[in-house]
């Protein structure tokens, strides 16, 4: 056990005592493989009694893909939040779900003014009706519109 757990041995002993003192626990740590590579894992531990003898039942679940996806999501979120391009995300019905800070800077509308609204309120009236038809047909088809 101590060969695969990257926690210090004292912390590992604490986790073992925690499993024995509780019905079940869950925690994350880094798991070391035989080749010394390391993987992020979630550990589910529980105390099991079989024929009067107590055992520890452990399930180790690889969460490395989830961790990488979370990191990617944080990076993309930072790009959108800190970018210098206005971003408006609507659902397929055209209702605004998200706007980034640069949108509020450019338009002067705050989040309360926009979230849950139809972006038609942004219409200047300077574009032809065909322009808006293309815009809405694109959004309703689930595609991205840029303009």
Coordinates of N, CA, C and O in Angstrom, one line a residue:
X1 N 0.8 -1.2 0.0 CA 0.0 0.0 0.0 C 0.9 1.3 0.0 O 0.6 2.2 -0.7
X2 N 1.9 1.3 0.8 CA 2.7 2.4 0.9 C 3.6 2.7 -0.3 O 4.1 3.8 -0.5
X3 N 3.7 1.6 -1.2 CA 4.5 1.8 -2.4 C 3.7 2.5 -3.5 O 4.3 3.1 -4.4
X4 N 2.4 2.5 -3.4 CA 1.6 3.1 -4.5 C 1.0 4.4 -4.1 O 0.5 5.2 -4.9
X5 N 1.0 4.7 -2.8 CA 0.4 6.0 -2.3 C 1.5 7.1 -2.3 O 2.5 6.8 -1.7
X6 N 1.2 8.2 -2.8 CA 2.1 9.3 -2.8 C 2.0 10.2 -1.6 O 2.9 11.0 -1.4
X7 N 1.0 9.9 -0.8 CA 0.9 10.6 0.5 C 2.1 10.2 1.4 O 2.5 9.1 1.4
X8 N 2.5 11.1 2.3 CA 3.5 10.7 3.3 C 3.0 9.6 4.1 O 1.8 9.5 4.3
X9 N 3.9 8.7 4.6 CA 3.4 7.5 5.3 C 2.5 7.9 6.6 O 1.6 7.2 6.9
X10 N 2.9 9.0 7.3 CA 2.0 9.4 8.4 C 0.6 9.7 8.0 O -0.3 9.4 8.6
X11 N 0.5 10.4 6.9 CA -0.8 10.8 6.3 C -1.6 9.6 5.9 O -2.8 9.5 6.0
X12 N -0.9 8.7 5.3 CA -1.5 7.4 4.9 C -2.1 6.7 6.1 O -3.2 6.2 6.0
X13 N -1.3 6.6 7.2 CA -1.8 6.0 8.4 C -3.0 6.7 8.9 O -3.9 6.0 9.4
X14 N -3.0 8.0 8.8 CA -4.2 8.7 9.3 C -5.4 8.4 8.4 O -6.5 8.2 9.0
X15 N -5.2 8.2 7.1 CA -6.4 7.8 6.2 C -6.8 6.4 6.6 O -8.1 6.2 6.6
X16 N -5.9 5.5 6.9 CA -6.3 4.2 7.2 C -7.1 4.2 8.5 O -8.2 3.5 8.6
X17 N -6.7 4.9 9.5 CA -7.4 5.1 10.8 C -8.8 5.7 10.5 O -9.8 5.3 11.2
X18 N -8.8 6.6 9.6 CA -10.1 7.3 9.3 C -11.1 6.3 8.7 O -12.3 6.3 9.0
X19 N -10.6 5.4 7.8 CA -11.5 4.4 7.3 C -12.0 3.5 8.4 O -13.2 3.1 8.4
X20 N -11.1 3.1 9.3 CA -11.5 2.2 10.4 C -12.4 2.8 11.3 O -13.3 2.2 12.0
X21 N -12.4 4.2 11.5 CA -13.2 4.8 12.5 C -14.5 5.3 11.9 O -15.5 5.6 12.6
X22 N -14.7 5.3 10.6 CA -15.9 5.8 9.9 C -16.4 4.6 9.1 O -15.7 3.6 8.8
X23 N -17.7 4.8 8.7 CA -18.2 3.8 7.8 C -17.6 3.8 6.4 O -17.3 2.8 5.8
X24 N -17.4 5.0 5.9 CA -16.8 5.2 4.6 C -16.2 6.5 4.5 O -16.6 7.5 5.1
X25 N -15.2 6.6 3.6 CA -14.5 7.9 3.3 C -14.2 8.0 1.8 O -14.3 7.0 1.1
X26 N -14.0 9.2 1.4 CA -13.6 9.5 0.0 C -12.6 10.6 0.0 O -12.7 11.6 0.7
X27 N -11.5 10.4 -0.8 CA -10.5 11.5 -0.9 C -9.8 11.3 -2.2 O -9.8 10.3 -2.9
X28 N -9.1 12.4 -2.6 CA -8.3 12.4 -3.8 C -6.8 12.4 -3.5 O -6.4 13.0 -2.5
X29 N -6.0 11.8 -4.3 CA -4.6 11.9 -4.2 C -3.9 11.4 -5.5 O -4.6 11.1 -6.4
X30 N -2.6 11.3 -5.5 CA -1.9 10.8 -6.6 C -1.4 9.4 -6.4 O -0.8 9.1 -5.3
X31 N -1.7 8.5 -7.3 CA -1.4 7.1 -7.2 C -0.1 6.8 -8.0 O 0.0 7.2 -9.2
X32 N 0.8 6.1 -7.5 CA 2.1 5.8 -8.2 C 2.0 4.4 -8.8 O 1.6 3.4 -8.1
X33 N 2.3 4.3 -10.1 CA 2.3 3.0 -10.8 C 3.7 2.4 -10.7 O 4.7 3.0 -10.2
X34 N 3.8 1.1 -11.1 CA 5.0 0.4 -11.0 C 6.1 1.1 -11.8 O 7.3 1.0 -11.4
X35 N 5.8 1.8 -12.9 CA 6.8 2.5 -13.7 C 7.1 3.9 -13.2 O 7.8 4.6 -13.8
X36 N 6.6 4.1 -12.0 CA 6.8 5.4 -11.3 C 6.0 6.6 -11.9 O 6.2 7.7 -11.4
X37 N 5.2 6.3 -12.9 CA 4.3 7.4 -13.3 C 3.2 7.6 -12.3 O 3.0 6.7 -11.4
X38 N 2.6 8.8 -12.3 CA 1.7 9.2 -11.3 C 0.3 9.5 -11.9 O 0.3 10.2 -13.0
X39 N -0.8 9.1 -11.3 CA -2.1 9.3 -11.8 C -3.0 9.9 -10.7 O -2.9 9.5 -9.6
X40 N -3.8 10.9 -11.1 CA -4.8 11.4 -10.1 C -5.9 10.4 -9.9 O -6.4 9.8 -10.9
X41 N -6.2 10.1 -8.7 CA -7.3 9.1 -8.4 C -8.2 9.6 -7.3 O -7.8 10.5 -6.5
X42 N -9.4 9.1 -7.3 CA -10.3 9.2 -6.1 C -10.3 7.9 -5.4 O -10.4 6.9 -6.1
X43 N -10.2 7.9 -4.1 CA -10.2 6.7 -3.3 C -11.5 6.6 -2.5 O -11.8 7.6 -1.9
X44 N -12.2 5.5 -2.7 CA -13.4 5.3 -1.9 C -13.0 4.2 -0.9 O -12.6 3.1 -1.3
X45 N -13.1 4.4 0.4 CA -12.7 3.4 1.4 C -13.9 3.2 2.3 O -14.6 4.1 2.7
X46 N -14.0 1.9 2.7 CA -15.0 1.6 3.7 C -14.5 0.4 4.6 O -13.6 -0.3 4.2
X47 N -15.1 0.3 5.7 CA -14.8 -0.7 6.7 C -15.8 -1.9 6.4 O -17.0 -1.6 6.3
X48 N -15.3 -3.1 6.3 CA -16.1 -4.2 6.1 C -15.8 -5.3 7.2 O -14.6 -5.5 7.5
X49 N -16.8 -5.9 7.7 CA -16.6 -6.9 8.7 C -17.1 -8.2 8.1 O -18.2 -8.4 7.6
X50 N -16.2 -9.2 8.1 CA -16.5 -10.5 7.5 C -16.1 -11.5 8.6 O -15.0 -11.6 9.0
X51 N -17.1 -12.3 9.0 CA -17.0 -13.4 10.0 C -16.2 -12.8 11.3 O -15.3 -13.4 11.8
X52 N -16.7 -11.6 11.7 CA -16.1 -11.0 12.9 C -14.8 -10.3 12.7 O -14.3 -9.7 13.7
X53 N -14.2 -10.4 11.6 CA -12.9 -9.7 11.3 C -13.1 -8.5 10.5 O -13.8 -8.5 9.5
X54 N -12.4 -7.4 10.8 CA -12.6 -6.1 10.1 C -11.5 -6.1 9.0 O -10.4 -6.4 9.1
X55 N -12.0 -5.6 7.8 CA -11.2 -5.4 6.6 C -11.4 -4.0 6.1 O -12.5 -3.4 6.4
X56 N -10.5 -3.5 5.3 CA -10.7 -2.2 4.6 C -10.9 -2.6 3.2 O -10.1 -3.3 2.5
X57 N -12.0 -2.0 2.6 CA -12.4 -2.2 1.2 C -12.1 -0.9 0.5 O -12.6 0.1 0.9
X58 N -11.2 -0.9 -0.5 CA -10.8 0.3 -1.2 C -11.1 0.1 -2.7 O -10.8 -0.9 -3.3
X59 N -11.6 1.2 -3.2 CA -11.8 1.3 -4.7 C -11.0 2.5 -5.1 O -11.2 3.6 -4.5
X60 N -10.1 2.4 -6.1 CA -9.3 3.4 -6.6 C -9.8 3.7 -8.0 O -9.8 2.8 -8.8
X61 N -10.2 5.0 -8.2 CA -10.8 5.3 -9.5 C -9.9 6.4 -10.2 O -9.7 7.4 -9.6
X62 N -9.5 6.1 -11.4 CA -8.6 7.0 -12.1 C -9.4 8.3 -12.6 O -10.4 8.1 -13.3
X63 N -9.0 9.4 -12.1 CA -9.7 10.7 -12.5 C -8.8 11.6 -13.3 O -9.1 12.8 -13.4
X64 N -7.7 11.0 -13.9 CA -6.8 11.9 -14.6 C -7.4 12.6 -15.8 O -7.1 13.8 -16.0
X65 N -8.3 11.9 -16.5 CA -8.9 12.5 -17.7 C -9.8 13.7 -17.2 O -9.9 14.7 -17.8
X66 N -10.6 13.4 -16.1 CA -11.4 14.5 -15.6 C -10.6 15.7 -15.1 O -10.9 16.8 -15.4
X67 N -9.5 15.4 -14.5 CA -8.6 16.5 -14.0 C -8.1 17.3 -15.2 O -8.0 18.6 -15.1
X68 N -7.7 16.6 -16.2 CA -7.2 17.3 -17.4 C -8.3 18.2 -18.1 O -8.1 19.3 -18.5
X69 N -9.5 17.6 -18.1 CA -10.6 18.3 -18.7 C -10.9 19.6 -17.8 O -11.2 20.6 -18.4
X70 N -10.9 19.4 -16.5 CA -11.1 20.6 -15.6 C -10.1 21.7 -15.8 O -10.4 22.9 -15.9
X71 N -8.8 21.3 -16.0 CA -7.7 22.3 -16.3 C -8.0 23.0 -17.6 O -7.8 24.2 -17.7
X72 N -8.4 22.2 -18.6 CA -8.7 22.8 -19.9 C -9.9 23.7 -19.8 O -9.8 24.8 -20.4
X73 N -10.9 23.3 -19.1 CA -12.0 24.2 -18.9 C -11.7 25.5 -18.2 O -12.1 26.6 -18.6
X74 N -10.8 25.4 -17.2 CA -10.4 26.6 -16.5 C -9.6 27.5 -17.4 O -9.8 28.7 -17.4
X75 N -8.8 26.9 -18.3 CA -8.0 27.7 -19.2 C -8.9 28.4 -20.2 O -8.8 29.6 -20.5
X76 N -9.9 27.7 -20.8 CA -10.8 28.3 -21.8 C -11.7 29.3 -21.1 O -12.0 30.4 -21.7
X77 N -12.1 29.1 -19.9 CA -12.9 30.1 -19.2 C -12.1 31.4 -19.0 O -12.6 32.4 -19.1
X78 N -10.8 31.2 -18.6 CA -10.0 32.4 -18.4 C -9.8 33.2 -19.8 O -9.9 34.4 -19.8
X79 N -9.7 32.5 -20.9 CA -9.6 33.1 -22.2 C -10.8 33.9 -22.5 O -10.7 35.1 -22.9
X80 N -12.0 33.3 -22.2 CA -13.2 34.0 -22.5 C -13.4 35.2 -21.6 O -13.8 36.3 -21.9
X81 N -13.2 35.0 -20.3 CA -13.4 36.0 -19.3 C -12.4 37.2 -19.4 O -12.8 38.3 -19.2
X82 N -11.2 36.9 -19.8 CA -10.2 37.9 -19.9 C -9.9 38.4 -21.3 O -9.1 39.3 -21.5
X83 N -10.6 37.8 -22.3 CA -10.3 38.2 -23.7 C -10.8 39.6 -24.0 O -11.6 40.2 -23.3
X84 N -10.4 40.1 -25.1 CA -10.8 41.4 -25.6 C -11.8 41.3 -26.7 O -12.0 42.3 -27.4
X85 N -12.5 40.2 -26.8 CA -13.5 40.0 -27.8 C -14.8 39.8 -27.0 O -14.9 39.0 -26.1
X86 N -15.9 40.4 -27.5 CA -17.2 40.3 -26.8 C -17.7 38.9 -27.2 O -17.8 38.5 -28.3
X87 N -18.2 38.2 -26.1 CA -18.8 36.8 -26.3 C -20.2 36.8 -25.7 O -20.4 37.2 -24.6
X88 N -21.1 36.4 -26.5 CA -22.5 36.2 -26.1 C -22.9 34.8 -26.4 O -22.7 34.4 -27.6
X89 N -23.3 34.0 -25.5 CA -23.7 32.6 -25.7 C -25.2 32.5 -25.4 O -25.7 33.0 -24.4
X90 N -26.0 32.0 -26.4 CA -27.4 31.8 -26.3 C -27.7 30.4 -26.4 O -26.9 29.5 -26.8
X91 N -28.9 30.0 -25.9 CA -29.4 28.7 -26.1 C -30.0 28.6 -27.6 O -29.9 29.6 -28.3
X92 N -30.5 27.5 -28.0 CA -31.0 27.3 -29.3 C -32.2 28.2 -29.6 O -32.6 28.4 -30.8
X93 N -32.9 28.7 -28.6 CA -34.0 29.6 -28.7 C -33.6 31.0 -28.8 O -34.4 31.9 -28.9
X94 N -32.3 31.3 -28.7 CA -31.8 32.6 -28.8 C -31.8 33.4 -27.5 O -31.6 34.6 -27.5
X95 N -32.0 32.7 -26.4 CA -32.0 33.4 -25.1 C -30.6 33.4 -24.5 O -29.9 32.4 -24.5
X96 N -30.2 34.6 -24.1 CA -28.8 34.7 -23.6 C -28.6 34.0 -22.4 O -29.3 34.1 -21.4
X97 N -27.5 33.1 -22.4 CA -27.1 32.3 -21.2 C -25.9 32.9 -20.6 O -25.7 32.7 -19.4
X98 N -25.0 33.6 -21.4 CA -23.8 34.0 -20.8 C -23.3 35.2 -21.7 O -23.4 35.2 -22.9
X99 N -22.7 36.2 -21.0 CA -21.9 37.2 -21.7 C -20.6 37.4 -20.9 O -20.6 37.3 -19.7
X100 N -19.6 37.7 -21.6 CA -18.3 37.9 -20.9 C -18.1 39.4 -20.5 O -18.9 40.3 -20.9
X101 N -17.2 39.7 -19.6 CA -17.0 41.1 -19.2 C -16.8 42.1 -20.3 O -17.2 43.3 -20.1
X102 N -16.1 41.8 -21.3 CA -15.9 42.8 -22.4 C -17.2 43.2 -23.1 O -17.4 44.3 -23.5
X103 N -18.2 42.2 -23.1 CA -19.5 42.6 -23.6 C -20.1 43.7 -22.8 O -20.6 44.6 -23.3
X104 N -20.0 43.5 -21.5 CA -20.6 44.5 -20.6 C -19.9 45.8 -20.7 O -20.5 46.9 -20.7
X105 N -18.6 45.8 -20.9 CA -17.8 47.0 -21.1 C -18.2 47.7 -22.4 O -18.3 48.9 -22.4
X106 N -18.3 47.0 -23.5 CA -18.6 47.6 -24.8 C -20.0 48.1 -24.8 O -20.3 49.2 -25.3
X107 N -21.0 47.3 -24.3 CA -22.4 47.7 -24.5 C -22.9 48.5 -23.3 O -23.9 49.3 -23.5
X108 N -22.3 48.4 -22.2 CA -22.9 49.1 -21.0 C -24.0 48.4 -20.3 O -24.4 48.8 -19.3
X109 N -24.4 47.3 -20.9 CA -25.4 46.4 -20.2 C -24.7 45.5 -19.2 O -23.7 44.9 -19.5
X110 N -25.3 45.4 -18.0 CA -24.7 44.4 -17.1 C -25.4 43.1 -17.2 O -26.3 42.9 -18.0
X111 N -24.9 42.1 -16.4 CA -25.4 40.7 -16.5 C -26.9 40.7 -16.3 O -27.6 40.0 -17.0
X112 N -27.4 41.4 -15.3 CA -28.9 41.4 -15.0 C -29.7 41.9 -16.2 O -30.8 41.5 -16.4
X113 N -29.1 42.8 -17.0 CA -29.8 43.3 -18.2 C -29.8 42.3 -19.3 O -30.7 42.5 -20.2
X114 N -28.9 41.4 -19.3 CA -28.8 40.5 -20.5 C -29.2 39.0 -20.3 O -29.8 38.5 -21.2
X115 N -28.8 38.4 -19.2 CA -29.0 37.0 -19.0 C -30.5 36.7 -19.0 O -31.3 37.4 -18.3
X116 N -30.9 35.8 -19.8 CA -32.4 35.4 -19.9 C -33.1 36.3 -21.0 O -34.3 36.0 -21.2
X117 N -32.4 37.2 -21.6 CA -33.0 38.1 -22.6 C -32.7 37.6 -24.0 O -31.8 36.8 -24.2
X118 N -33.5 38.0 -24.9 CA -33.3 37.8 -26.3 C -32.4 38.9 -26.8 O -32.7 40.1 -26.5
X119 N -31.3 38.6 -27.6 CA -30.4 39.7 -28.0 C -31.0 40.7 -28.9 O -30.3 41.7 -29.4
X120 N -32.3 40.6 -29.3 CA -32.9 41.5 -30.2 C -32.8 43.0 -29.6 O -32.8 43.9 -30.4
X121 N -32.7 43.1 -28.3 CA -32.6 44.4 -27.7 C -31.4 45.1 -28.1 O -31.3 46.3 -28.0
X122 N -30.4 44.4 -28.7 CA -29.2 45.0 -29.1 C -29.3 45.6 -30.6 O -28.4 46.2 -31.0
X123 N -30.4 45.2 -31.2 CA -30.5 45.6 -32.6 C -30.5 47.1 -32.8 O -31.2 47.9 -32.1
X124 N -29.7 47.6 -33.7 CA -29.5 49.0 -34.0 C -30.6 49.5 -35.0 O -30.8 50.7 -35.2
X125 N -31.1 48.5 -35.7 CA -32.0 48.9 -36.8 C -31.3 49.3 -38.1 O -31.9 49.7 -39.1
X126 N -30.0 49.2 -38.1 CA -29.2 49.6 -39.2 C -28.9 48.4 -40.2 O -28.5 48.7 -41.3
X127 N -29.3 47.2 -39.8 CA -29.1 46.1 -40.7 C -30.4 45.7 -41.3 O -31.5 45.9 -40.8
X128 N -30.3 45.1 -42.5 CA -31.5 44.6 -43.2 C -32.1 43.4 -42.5 O -31.4 42.7 -41.8
X129 N -33.4 43.1 -42.7 CA -34.0 42.0 -42.1 C -33.4 40.7 -42.4 O -33.3 39.8 -41.6
X130 N -32.8 40.6 -43.7 CA -32.2 39.4 -44.1 C -31.0 39.0 -43.2 O -30.7 37.9 -42.9
X131 N -30.2 40.1 -42.8 CA -29.1 39.9 -41.9 C -29.5 39.2 -40.6 O -28.9 38.2 -40.2
X132 N -30.6 39.6 -40.0 CA -31.1 39.0 -38.8 C -31.7 37.6 -39.0 O -31.6 36.8 -38.2
X133 N -32.3 37.4 -40.2 CA -32.8 36.1 -40.5 C -31.7 35.1 -40.6 O -31.8 34.0 -40.0
X134 N -30.6 35.5 -41.2 CA -29.4 34.6 -41.3 C -28.8 34.3 -39.9 O -28.5 33.2 -39.5
X135 N -28.7 35.4 -39.1 CA -28.2 35.3 -37.8 C -29.1 34.3 -37.0 O -28.5 33.3 -36.4
X136 N -30.4 34.4 -36.9 CA -31.3 33.6 -36.1 C -31.4 32.2 -36.7 O -31.4 31.2 -35.9
X137 N -31.3 32.0 -38.0 CA -31.4 30.7 -38.6 C -30.1 29.9 -38.2 O -30.2 28.7 -37.9
X138 N -29.0 30.6 -38.2 CA -27.7 30.0 -37.8 C -27.8 29.6 -36.3 O -27.4 28.4 -36.0
X139 N -28.2 30.5 -35.4 CA -28.3 30.2 -34.0 C -29.3 29.0 -33.7 O -28.9 28.1 -33.0
X140 N -30.4 29.1 -34.4 CA -31.4 28.0 -34.1 C -31.0 26.7 -34.6 O -31.5 25.6 -34.2
X141 N -30.1 26.7 -35.6 CA -29.6 25.4 -36.1 C -28.5 24.8 -35.2 O -28.0 23.7 -35.5
X142 N -28.2 25.5 -34.2 CA -27.2 25.0 -33.2 C -25.8 25.4 -33.6 O -24.8 24.9 -33.0
X143 N -25.6 26.2 -34.7 CA -24.3 26.5 -35.1 C -23.8 27.9 -34.5 O -24.7 28.6 -33.9
X144 N -22.6 28.2 -34.6 CA -22.1 29.4 -34.0 C -22.2 30.5 -35.1 O -22.0 30.3 -36.3
X145 N -22.6 31.7 -34.6 CA -22.7 32.9 -35.5 C -21.7 33.9 -35.0 O -21.4 34.0 -33.9
X146 N -21.1 34.5 -36.0 CA -20.1 35.5 -35.7 C -20.4 36.8 -36.5 O -20.7 36.7 -37.7
X147 N -20.3 37.9 -35.9 CA -20.5 39.1 -36.7 C -20.6 40.4 -35.8 O -20.5 40.3 -34.6

